[in-house]
Each structure stands twice: as structure tokens, then as C-alpha cells.
mmCIF file of C-alpha atoms and ligand atoms in Angstrom:
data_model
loop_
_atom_site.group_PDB
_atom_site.id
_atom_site.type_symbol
_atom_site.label_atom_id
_atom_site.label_comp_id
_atom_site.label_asym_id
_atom_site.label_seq_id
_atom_site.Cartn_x
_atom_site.Cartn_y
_atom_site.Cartn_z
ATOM 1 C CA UNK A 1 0.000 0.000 0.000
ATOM 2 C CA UNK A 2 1.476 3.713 -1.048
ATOM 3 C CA UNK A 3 2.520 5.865 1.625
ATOM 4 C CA UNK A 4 -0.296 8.329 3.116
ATOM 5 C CA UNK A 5 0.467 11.022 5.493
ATOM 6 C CA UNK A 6 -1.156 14.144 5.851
ATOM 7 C CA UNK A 7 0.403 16.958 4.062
ATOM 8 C CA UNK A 8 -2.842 19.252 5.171
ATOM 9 C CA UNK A 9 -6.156 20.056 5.388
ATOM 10 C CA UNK A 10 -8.572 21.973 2.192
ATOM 11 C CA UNK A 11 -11.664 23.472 3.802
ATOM 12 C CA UNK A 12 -14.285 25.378 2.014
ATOM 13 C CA UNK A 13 -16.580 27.259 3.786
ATOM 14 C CA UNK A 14 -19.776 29.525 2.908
ATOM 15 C CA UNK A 15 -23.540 28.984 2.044
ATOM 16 C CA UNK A 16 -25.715 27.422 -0.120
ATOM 17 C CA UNK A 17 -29.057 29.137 -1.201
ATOM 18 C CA UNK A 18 -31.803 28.041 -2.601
ATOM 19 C CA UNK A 19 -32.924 29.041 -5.325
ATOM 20 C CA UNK A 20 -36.361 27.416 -5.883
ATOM 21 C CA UNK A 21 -38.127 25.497 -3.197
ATOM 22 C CA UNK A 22 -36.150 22.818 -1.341
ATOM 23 C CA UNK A 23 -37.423 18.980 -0.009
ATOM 24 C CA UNK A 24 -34.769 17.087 1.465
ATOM 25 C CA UNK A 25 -37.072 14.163 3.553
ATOM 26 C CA UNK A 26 -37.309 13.660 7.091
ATOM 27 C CA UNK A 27 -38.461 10.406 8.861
ATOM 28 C CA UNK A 28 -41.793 10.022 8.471
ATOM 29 C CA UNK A 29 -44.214 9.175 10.822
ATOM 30 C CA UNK A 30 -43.516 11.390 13.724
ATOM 31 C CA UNK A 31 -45.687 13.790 12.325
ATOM 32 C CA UNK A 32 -46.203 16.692 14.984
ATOM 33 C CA UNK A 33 -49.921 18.056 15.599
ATOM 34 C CA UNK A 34 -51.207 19.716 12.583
ATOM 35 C CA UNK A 35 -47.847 18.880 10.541
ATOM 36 C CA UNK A 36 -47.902 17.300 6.850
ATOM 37 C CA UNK A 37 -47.767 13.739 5.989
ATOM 38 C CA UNK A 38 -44.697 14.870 3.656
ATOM 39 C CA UNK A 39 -42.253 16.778 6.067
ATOM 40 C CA UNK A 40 -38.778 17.677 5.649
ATOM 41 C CA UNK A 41 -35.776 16.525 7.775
ATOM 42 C CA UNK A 42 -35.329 19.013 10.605
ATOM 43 C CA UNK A 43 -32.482 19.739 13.799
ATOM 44 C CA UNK A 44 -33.386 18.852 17.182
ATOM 45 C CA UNK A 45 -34.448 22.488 17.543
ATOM 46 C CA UNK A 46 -37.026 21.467 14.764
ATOM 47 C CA UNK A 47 -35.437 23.734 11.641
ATOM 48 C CA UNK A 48 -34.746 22.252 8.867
ATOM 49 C CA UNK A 49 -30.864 21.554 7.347
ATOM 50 C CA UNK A 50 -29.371 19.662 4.863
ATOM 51 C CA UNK A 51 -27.436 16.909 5.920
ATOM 52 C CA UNK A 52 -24.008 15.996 4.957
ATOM 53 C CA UNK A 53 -24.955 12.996 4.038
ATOM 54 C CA UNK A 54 -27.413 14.461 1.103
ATOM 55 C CA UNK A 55 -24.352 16.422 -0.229
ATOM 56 C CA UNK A 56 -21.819 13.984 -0.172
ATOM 57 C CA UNK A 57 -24.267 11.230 -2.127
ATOM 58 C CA UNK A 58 -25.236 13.793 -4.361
ATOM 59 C CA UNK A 59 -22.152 14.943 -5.487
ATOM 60 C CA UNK A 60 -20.616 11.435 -5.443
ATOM 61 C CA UNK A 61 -23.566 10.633 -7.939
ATOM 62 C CA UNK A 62 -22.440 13.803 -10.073
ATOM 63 C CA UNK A 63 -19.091 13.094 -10.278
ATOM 64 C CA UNK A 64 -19.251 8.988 -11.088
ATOM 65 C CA UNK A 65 -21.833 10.197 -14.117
ATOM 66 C CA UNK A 66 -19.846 13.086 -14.957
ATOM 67 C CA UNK A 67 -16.385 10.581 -15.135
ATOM 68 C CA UNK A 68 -18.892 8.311 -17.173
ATOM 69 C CA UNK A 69 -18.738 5.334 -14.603
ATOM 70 C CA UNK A 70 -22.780 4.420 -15.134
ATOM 71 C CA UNK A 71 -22.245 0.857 -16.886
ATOM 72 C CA UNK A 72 -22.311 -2.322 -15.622
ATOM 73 C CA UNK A 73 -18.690 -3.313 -15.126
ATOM 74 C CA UNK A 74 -18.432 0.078 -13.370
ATOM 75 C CA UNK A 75 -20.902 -0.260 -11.008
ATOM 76 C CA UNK A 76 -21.706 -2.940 -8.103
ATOM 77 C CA UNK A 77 -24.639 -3.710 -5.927
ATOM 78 C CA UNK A 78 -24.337 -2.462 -2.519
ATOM 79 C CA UNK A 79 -27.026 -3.459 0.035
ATOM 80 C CA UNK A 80 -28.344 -0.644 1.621
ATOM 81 C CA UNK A 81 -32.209 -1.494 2.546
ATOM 82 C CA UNK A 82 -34.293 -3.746 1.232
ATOM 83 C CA UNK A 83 -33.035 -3.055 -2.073
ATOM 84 C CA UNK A 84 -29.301 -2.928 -2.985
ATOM 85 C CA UNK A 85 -28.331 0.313 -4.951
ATOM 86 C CA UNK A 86 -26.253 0.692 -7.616
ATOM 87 C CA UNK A 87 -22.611 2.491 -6.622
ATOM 88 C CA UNK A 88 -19.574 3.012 -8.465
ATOM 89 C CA UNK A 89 -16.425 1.627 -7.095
ATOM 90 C CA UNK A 90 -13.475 0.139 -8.774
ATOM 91 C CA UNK A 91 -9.717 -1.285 -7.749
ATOM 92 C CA UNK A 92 -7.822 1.299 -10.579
ATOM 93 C CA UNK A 93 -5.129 3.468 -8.286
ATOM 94 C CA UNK A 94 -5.858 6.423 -9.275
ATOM 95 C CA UNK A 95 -9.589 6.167 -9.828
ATOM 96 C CA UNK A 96 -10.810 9.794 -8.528
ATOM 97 C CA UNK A 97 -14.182 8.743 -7.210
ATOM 98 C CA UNK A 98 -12.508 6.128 -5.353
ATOM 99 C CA UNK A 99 -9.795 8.619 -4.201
ATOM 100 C CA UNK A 100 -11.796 10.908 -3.210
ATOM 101 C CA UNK A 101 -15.227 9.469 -1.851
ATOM 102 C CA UNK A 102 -12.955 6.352 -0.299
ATOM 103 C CA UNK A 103 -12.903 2.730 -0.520
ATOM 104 C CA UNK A 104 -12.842 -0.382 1.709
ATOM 105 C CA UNK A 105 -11.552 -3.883 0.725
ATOM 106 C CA UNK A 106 -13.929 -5.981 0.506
ATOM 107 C CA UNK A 107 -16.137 -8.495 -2.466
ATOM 108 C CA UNK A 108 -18.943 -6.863 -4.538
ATOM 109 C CA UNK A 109 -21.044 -7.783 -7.142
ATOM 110 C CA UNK A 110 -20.857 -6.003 -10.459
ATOM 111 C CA UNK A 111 -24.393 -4.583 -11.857
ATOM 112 C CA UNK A 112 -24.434 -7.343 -14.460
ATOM 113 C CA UNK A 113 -25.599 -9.092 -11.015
ATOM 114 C CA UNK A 114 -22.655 -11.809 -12.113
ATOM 115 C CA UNK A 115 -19.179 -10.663 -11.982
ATOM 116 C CA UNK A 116 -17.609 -10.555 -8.675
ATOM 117 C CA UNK A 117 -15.357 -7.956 -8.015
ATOM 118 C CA UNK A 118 -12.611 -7.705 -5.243
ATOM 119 C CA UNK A 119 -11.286 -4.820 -3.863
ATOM 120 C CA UNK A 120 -7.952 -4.853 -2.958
ATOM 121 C CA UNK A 121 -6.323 -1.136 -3.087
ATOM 122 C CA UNK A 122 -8.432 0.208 -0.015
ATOM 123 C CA UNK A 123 -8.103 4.245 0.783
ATOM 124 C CA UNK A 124 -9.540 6.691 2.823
ATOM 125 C CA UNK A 125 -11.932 9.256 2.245
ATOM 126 C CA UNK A 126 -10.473 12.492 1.491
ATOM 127 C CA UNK A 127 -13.922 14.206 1.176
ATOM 128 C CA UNK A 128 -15.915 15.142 4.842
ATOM 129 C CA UNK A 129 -19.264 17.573 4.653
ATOM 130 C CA UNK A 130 -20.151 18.922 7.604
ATOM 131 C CA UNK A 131 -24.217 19.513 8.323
ATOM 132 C CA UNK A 132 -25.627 22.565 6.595
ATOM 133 C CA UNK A 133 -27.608 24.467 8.995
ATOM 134 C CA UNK A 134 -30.347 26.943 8.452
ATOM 135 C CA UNK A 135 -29.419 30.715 8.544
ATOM 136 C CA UNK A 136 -32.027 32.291 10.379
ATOM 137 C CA UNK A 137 -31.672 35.802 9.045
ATOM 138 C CA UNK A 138 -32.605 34.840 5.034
ATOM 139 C CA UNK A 139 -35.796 33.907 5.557
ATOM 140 C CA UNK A 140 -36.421 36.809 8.191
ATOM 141 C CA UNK A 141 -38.486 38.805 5.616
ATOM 142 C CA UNK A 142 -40.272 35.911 4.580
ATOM 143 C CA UNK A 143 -41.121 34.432 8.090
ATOM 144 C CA UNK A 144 -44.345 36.097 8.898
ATOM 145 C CA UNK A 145 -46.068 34.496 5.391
ATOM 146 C CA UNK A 146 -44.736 30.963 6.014
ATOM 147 C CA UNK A 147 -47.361 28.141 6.543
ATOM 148 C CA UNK A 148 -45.008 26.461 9.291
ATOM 149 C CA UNK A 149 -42.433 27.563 11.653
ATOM 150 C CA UNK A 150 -39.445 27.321 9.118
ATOM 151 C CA UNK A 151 -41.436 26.122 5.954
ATOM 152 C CA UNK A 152 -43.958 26.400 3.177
ATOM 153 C CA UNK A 153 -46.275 23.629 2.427
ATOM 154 C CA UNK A 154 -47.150 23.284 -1.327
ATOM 155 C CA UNK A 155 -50.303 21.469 -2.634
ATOM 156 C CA UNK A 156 -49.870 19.489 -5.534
ATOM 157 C CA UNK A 157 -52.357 17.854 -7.812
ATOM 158 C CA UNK A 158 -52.026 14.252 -9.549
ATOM 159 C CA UNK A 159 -54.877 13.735 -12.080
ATOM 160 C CA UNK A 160 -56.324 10.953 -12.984
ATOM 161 C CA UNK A 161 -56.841 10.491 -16.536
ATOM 162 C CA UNK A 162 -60.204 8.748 -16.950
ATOM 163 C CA UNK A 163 -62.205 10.421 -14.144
ATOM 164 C CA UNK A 164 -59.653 13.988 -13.706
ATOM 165 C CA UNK A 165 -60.082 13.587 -10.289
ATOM 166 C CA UNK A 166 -57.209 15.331 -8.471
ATOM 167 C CA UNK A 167 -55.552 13.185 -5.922
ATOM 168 C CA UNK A 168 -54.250 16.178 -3.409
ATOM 169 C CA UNK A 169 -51.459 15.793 -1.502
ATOM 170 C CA UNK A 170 -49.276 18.236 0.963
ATOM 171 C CA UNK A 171 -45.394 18.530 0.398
ATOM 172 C CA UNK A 172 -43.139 20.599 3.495
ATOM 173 C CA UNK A 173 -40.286 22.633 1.523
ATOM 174 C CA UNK A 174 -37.467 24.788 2.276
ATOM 175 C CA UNK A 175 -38.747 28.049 1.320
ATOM 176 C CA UNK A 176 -36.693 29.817 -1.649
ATOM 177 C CA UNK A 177 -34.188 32.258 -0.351
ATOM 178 C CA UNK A 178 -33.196 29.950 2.149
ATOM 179 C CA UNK A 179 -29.329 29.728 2.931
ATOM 180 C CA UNK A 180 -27.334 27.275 5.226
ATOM 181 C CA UNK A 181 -24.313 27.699 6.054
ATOM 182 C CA UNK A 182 -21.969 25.009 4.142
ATOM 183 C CA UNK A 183 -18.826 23.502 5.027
ATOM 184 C CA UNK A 184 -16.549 20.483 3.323
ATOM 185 C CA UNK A 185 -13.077 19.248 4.297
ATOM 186 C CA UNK A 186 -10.545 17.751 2.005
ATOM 187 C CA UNK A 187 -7.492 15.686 3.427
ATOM 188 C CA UNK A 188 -4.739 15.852 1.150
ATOM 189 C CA UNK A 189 -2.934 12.562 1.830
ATOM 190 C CA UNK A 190 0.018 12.697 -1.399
ATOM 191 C CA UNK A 191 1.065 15.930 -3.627
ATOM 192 C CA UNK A 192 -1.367 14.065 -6.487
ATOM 193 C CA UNK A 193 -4.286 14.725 -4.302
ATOM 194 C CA UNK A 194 -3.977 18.315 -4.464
ATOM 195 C CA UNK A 195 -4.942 18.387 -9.010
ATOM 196 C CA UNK A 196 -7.773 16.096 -7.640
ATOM 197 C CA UNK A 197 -9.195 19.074 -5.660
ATOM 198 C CA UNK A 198 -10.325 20.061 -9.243
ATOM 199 C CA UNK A 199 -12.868 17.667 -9.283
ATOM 200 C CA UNK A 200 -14.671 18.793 -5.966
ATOM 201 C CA UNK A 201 -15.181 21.894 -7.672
ATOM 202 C CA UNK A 202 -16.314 20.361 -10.652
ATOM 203 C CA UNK A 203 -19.208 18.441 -8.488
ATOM 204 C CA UNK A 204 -20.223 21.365 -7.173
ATOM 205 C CA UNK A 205 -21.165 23.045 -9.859
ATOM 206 C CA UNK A 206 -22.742 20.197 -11.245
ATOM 207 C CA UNK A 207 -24.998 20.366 -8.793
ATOM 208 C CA UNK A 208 -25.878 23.839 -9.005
ATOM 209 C CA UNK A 209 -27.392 22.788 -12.684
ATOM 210 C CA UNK A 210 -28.816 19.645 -11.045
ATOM 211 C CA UNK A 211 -31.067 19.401 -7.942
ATOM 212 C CA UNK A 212 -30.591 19.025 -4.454
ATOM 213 C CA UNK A 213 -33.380 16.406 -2.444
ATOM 214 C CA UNK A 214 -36.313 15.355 -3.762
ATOM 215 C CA UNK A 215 -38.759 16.379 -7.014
ATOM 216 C CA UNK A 216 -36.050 18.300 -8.959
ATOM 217 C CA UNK A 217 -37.885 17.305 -12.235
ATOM 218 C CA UNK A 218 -41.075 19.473 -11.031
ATOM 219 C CA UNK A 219 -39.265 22.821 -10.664
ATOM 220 C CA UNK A 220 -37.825 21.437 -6.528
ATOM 221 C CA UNK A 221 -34.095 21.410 -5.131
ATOM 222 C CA UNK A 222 -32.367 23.827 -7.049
ATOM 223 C CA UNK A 223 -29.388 25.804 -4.938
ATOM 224 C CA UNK A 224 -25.971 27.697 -5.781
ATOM 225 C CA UNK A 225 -23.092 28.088 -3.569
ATOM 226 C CA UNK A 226 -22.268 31.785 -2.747
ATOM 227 C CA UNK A 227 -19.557 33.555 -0.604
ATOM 228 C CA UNK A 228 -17.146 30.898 -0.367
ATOM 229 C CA UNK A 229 -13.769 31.318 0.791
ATOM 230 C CA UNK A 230 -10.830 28.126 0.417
ATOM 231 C CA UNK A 231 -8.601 27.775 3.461
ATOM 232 C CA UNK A 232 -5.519 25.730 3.668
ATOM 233 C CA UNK A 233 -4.571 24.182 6.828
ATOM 234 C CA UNK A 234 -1.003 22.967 6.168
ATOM 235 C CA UNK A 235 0.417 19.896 8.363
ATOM 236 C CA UNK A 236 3.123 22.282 9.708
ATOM 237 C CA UNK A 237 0.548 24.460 11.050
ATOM 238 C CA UNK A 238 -1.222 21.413 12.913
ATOM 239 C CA UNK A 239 1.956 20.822 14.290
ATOM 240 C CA UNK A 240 2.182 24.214 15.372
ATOM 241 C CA UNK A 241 -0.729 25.882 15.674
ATOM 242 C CA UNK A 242 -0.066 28.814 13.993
ATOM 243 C CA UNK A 243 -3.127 28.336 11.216
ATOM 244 C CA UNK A 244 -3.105 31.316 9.495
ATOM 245 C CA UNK A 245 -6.988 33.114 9.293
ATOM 246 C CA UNK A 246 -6.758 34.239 6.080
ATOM 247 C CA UNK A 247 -8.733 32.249 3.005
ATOM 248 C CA UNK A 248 -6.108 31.117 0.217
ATOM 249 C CA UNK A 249 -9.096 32.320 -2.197
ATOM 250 C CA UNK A 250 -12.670 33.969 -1.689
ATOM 251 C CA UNK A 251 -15.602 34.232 -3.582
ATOM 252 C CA UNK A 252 -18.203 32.792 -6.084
ATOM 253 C CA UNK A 253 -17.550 28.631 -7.568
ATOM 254 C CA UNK A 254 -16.487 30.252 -10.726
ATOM 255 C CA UNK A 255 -14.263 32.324 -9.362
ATOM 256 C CA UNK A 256 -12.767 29.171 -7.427
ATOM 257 C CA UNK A 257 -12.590 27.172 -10.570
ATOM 258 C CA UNK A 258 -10.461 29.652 -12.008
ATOM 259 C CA UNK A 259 -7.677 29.954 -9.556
ATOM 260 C CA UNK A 260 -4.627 27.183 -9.237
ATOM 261 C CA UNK A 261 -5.842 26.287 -5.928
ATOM 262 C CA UNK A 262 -2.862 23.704 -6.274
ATOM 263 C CA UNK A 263 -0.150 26.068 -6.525
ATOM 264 C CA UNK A 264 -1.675 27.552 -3.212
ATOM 265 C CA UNK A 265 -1.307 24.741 -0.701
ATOM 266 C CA UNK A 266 2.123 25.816 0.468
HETATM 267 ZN ZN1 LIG B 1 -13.355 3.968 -8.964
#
């Protein structure tokens, strides 16, 4: 196995609004008094965020399309539920899904529900999101004309075609406007995993022309990243603790796409 140390810390920090209504699911159920059946995943202080976990599956799913990794000899069953997904994962070295979302050793199963697969060249994750919280003060303006607390609850109609009858049903969104604060961390482990950055970028804004939870086909779930700033938190400085509080770069995804954020992890 290659030698990993870390040589530092990437961490991007800054929000994520959205830009159309927003449904990331909660567990359902535990519907409080005069709630809807279709509610959204909230904090214990009942406001709604968007888990990590949402992000990082997201733009895993981005990035394995976007690398052109959804076939059948690059993709195996995982069992998660009743009913195993489909996920890429793959034994090449320098395989940047693998690099960067992680892989265990272990046996899959291929997609082609045949091959069998073995995973030798484990590695860790590079690639930690933090939960997105809500920002309080952008929806402040908003607040008073909100059906819930935190939240909007759109009707939406499915018709049936012989009879049009409309089969009503209640759906708890994120109200548009709404910003969380966002925060990732990326572990460079080797010089080459500083170019890979690139590609956390790139997942980004693939999302921001994607969706974000649920319904994105009927107008749900779009966001963009705003006022981000890139810090670099060097292995010397852990050692240390002299971190230095400036950002290595600020501002929009574009703008971070742009820069040689390699050539700034001194
Ligand atoms: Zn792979």
C-alpha cells in the first residue's frame, strides 16, 4: 500500500441558497400536531438543514456520471435497505471517485448481477461535509407568510386520466431564499491529491445545474453556492498551531474554478 500522510487540510466554507423550493425528507411518521404527511428533515431544535450525508451522495452521484462510470462493469450492488443500490467503485489506483469518496476492501457484485469484483487497493476518504444548517436571518423577511415555523407547504395535484379527479397531496419545503451555512473538508494525503481538488469543484457546480433532495424534475431542489472562501490548513501548522486566518481564495464557484488552488497549498 502507497505511503499516506497528511500533508494538510482543504476546507471550504460559505452557504448554499436556494434558489427554488427545497425537499430534502425527514423520517416520516412522527408527524407533529397539525404537521404534513410529507415533512422535511429538521435539527433537534425542529429547523430544517441539509445533511451531509445528502451532499456527499449527491455529489458522489455527479461526479461517477460526470467521469462516465454508469455501466455495468463500473458499477456494483451495494445493500443498503431492502433493495441494494447501484454504486460506483473500482480497484484502478488512481480512480478519482474512489480517491476521493474512499474505498474499503472488501467483495462486490458487479451490476451485471454476475461478476464478482474484489477490492484490494483500499483508501480513505479524502472528502468530509459537515451539516448545513439553516441561517435564520434569510428567511427573516419571509417568516411572517410561512405556513409552518421554518417552511412552506405546497399542494400538488395528480390527475387521474379517466375520471380527472385530483388526488391532493401536501409537500413541506425549504422556502426559496433559504441559505445554510456550508462547510466540506478535504485531506490531502500525497502531492497528487492536491490536481484532484479540481474535481470537488467540478461536483459542485454540477450540482448547481442539477437538484438538491427530492422532485427536482417538477421545478424542486435547485441551490448555488455563494460567498465561499478556500482555506488551507497545512500539516506544519497542525503541528504548530499557527493556522493562518486568512482564506487562500474567496468568492463565487467560478471564481474558485479559475484559480490554481494547487499552486496555493504551500
Ligand atoms: Zn473507482
Amino acid at each position: 500500500m502507497e505511503e499516506l500522510k497528511l500533508l494538510g487540510k482543504i476546507v471550504i466554507k460559505g452557504k448554499i441558497k436556494a434558489l427554488t423550493g427545497l425537499h430534502i425528507g425527514g423520517a416520516q411518521g412522527n408527524t407533529e400536531i397539525g404537521g404534513v404527511d410529507n415533512s422535511v428533515i429538521k435539527d433537534e431544535e425542529g429547523k430544517p438543514y441539509i445533511p451531509g450525508s445528502s451532499l456527499k451522495g449527491k455529489l458522489r452521484s455527479l461526479l461517477e456520471n460526470h467521469e462516465g462510470y454508469l455501466s455495468a462493469t463500473k458499477l456494483v450492488l451495494q445493500k443498503k435497505g431492502a433493495e441494494p443500490i447501484r454504486i460506483h467503485i473500482c480497484n484502478e489506483p488512481e480512480c478519482p471517485v474512489c480517491i476521493i469518496f474512499g474505498r474499503n476492501h472488501g467483495k462486490y457484485t458487479l451490476a451485471d448481477n454476475q461478476t464478482e469484483l474484489v477490492i484490494s487497493n483500499a483508501t480513505p476518504t479524502r472528502l468530509y461535509f459537515r451539516d448545513a444548517c439553516l441561517d435564520e436571518e434569510s428567511i427573516k423577511d419571509i417568516k411572517p407568510n410561512l405556513d409552518l415555523e421554518w417552511t412552506e407547504v405546497k399542494f400538488e395535484n395528480s390527475i387521474d386520466r379517466i375520471t380527472s379527479a385530483a388526488n391532493p397531496r401536501q409537500t413541506e419545503r425549504v422556502p426559496r431564499g433559504a441559505e445554510f451555512c456550508f462547510e466540506l473538508v478535504y485531506n490531502v494525503l500525497r502531492e497528487e491529491d492536491k490536481e484532484l481538488f479540481s474535481k470537488v469543484l467540478t461536483a459542485m457546480k454540477l450540482l448547481e445545474d442539477d437538484y438538491l433532495g427530492g422532485s427536482g424534475s417538477r421545478g424542486y431542489g435547485k441551490i448555488m453556492f455563494k460567498d465561499l472562501a478556500v482555506y488551507w490548513k497545512s500539516r506544519e501548522e497542525y503541528e504548530t498551531g499557527n493556522f493562518s486566518a486568512q482564506p487562500i481564495v474567496m468568492g463565487s464557484l467560478e471564481e474558485l474554478m479559475q484559480k490554481n488552488i494547487p499552486q496555493l497549498l504551500k
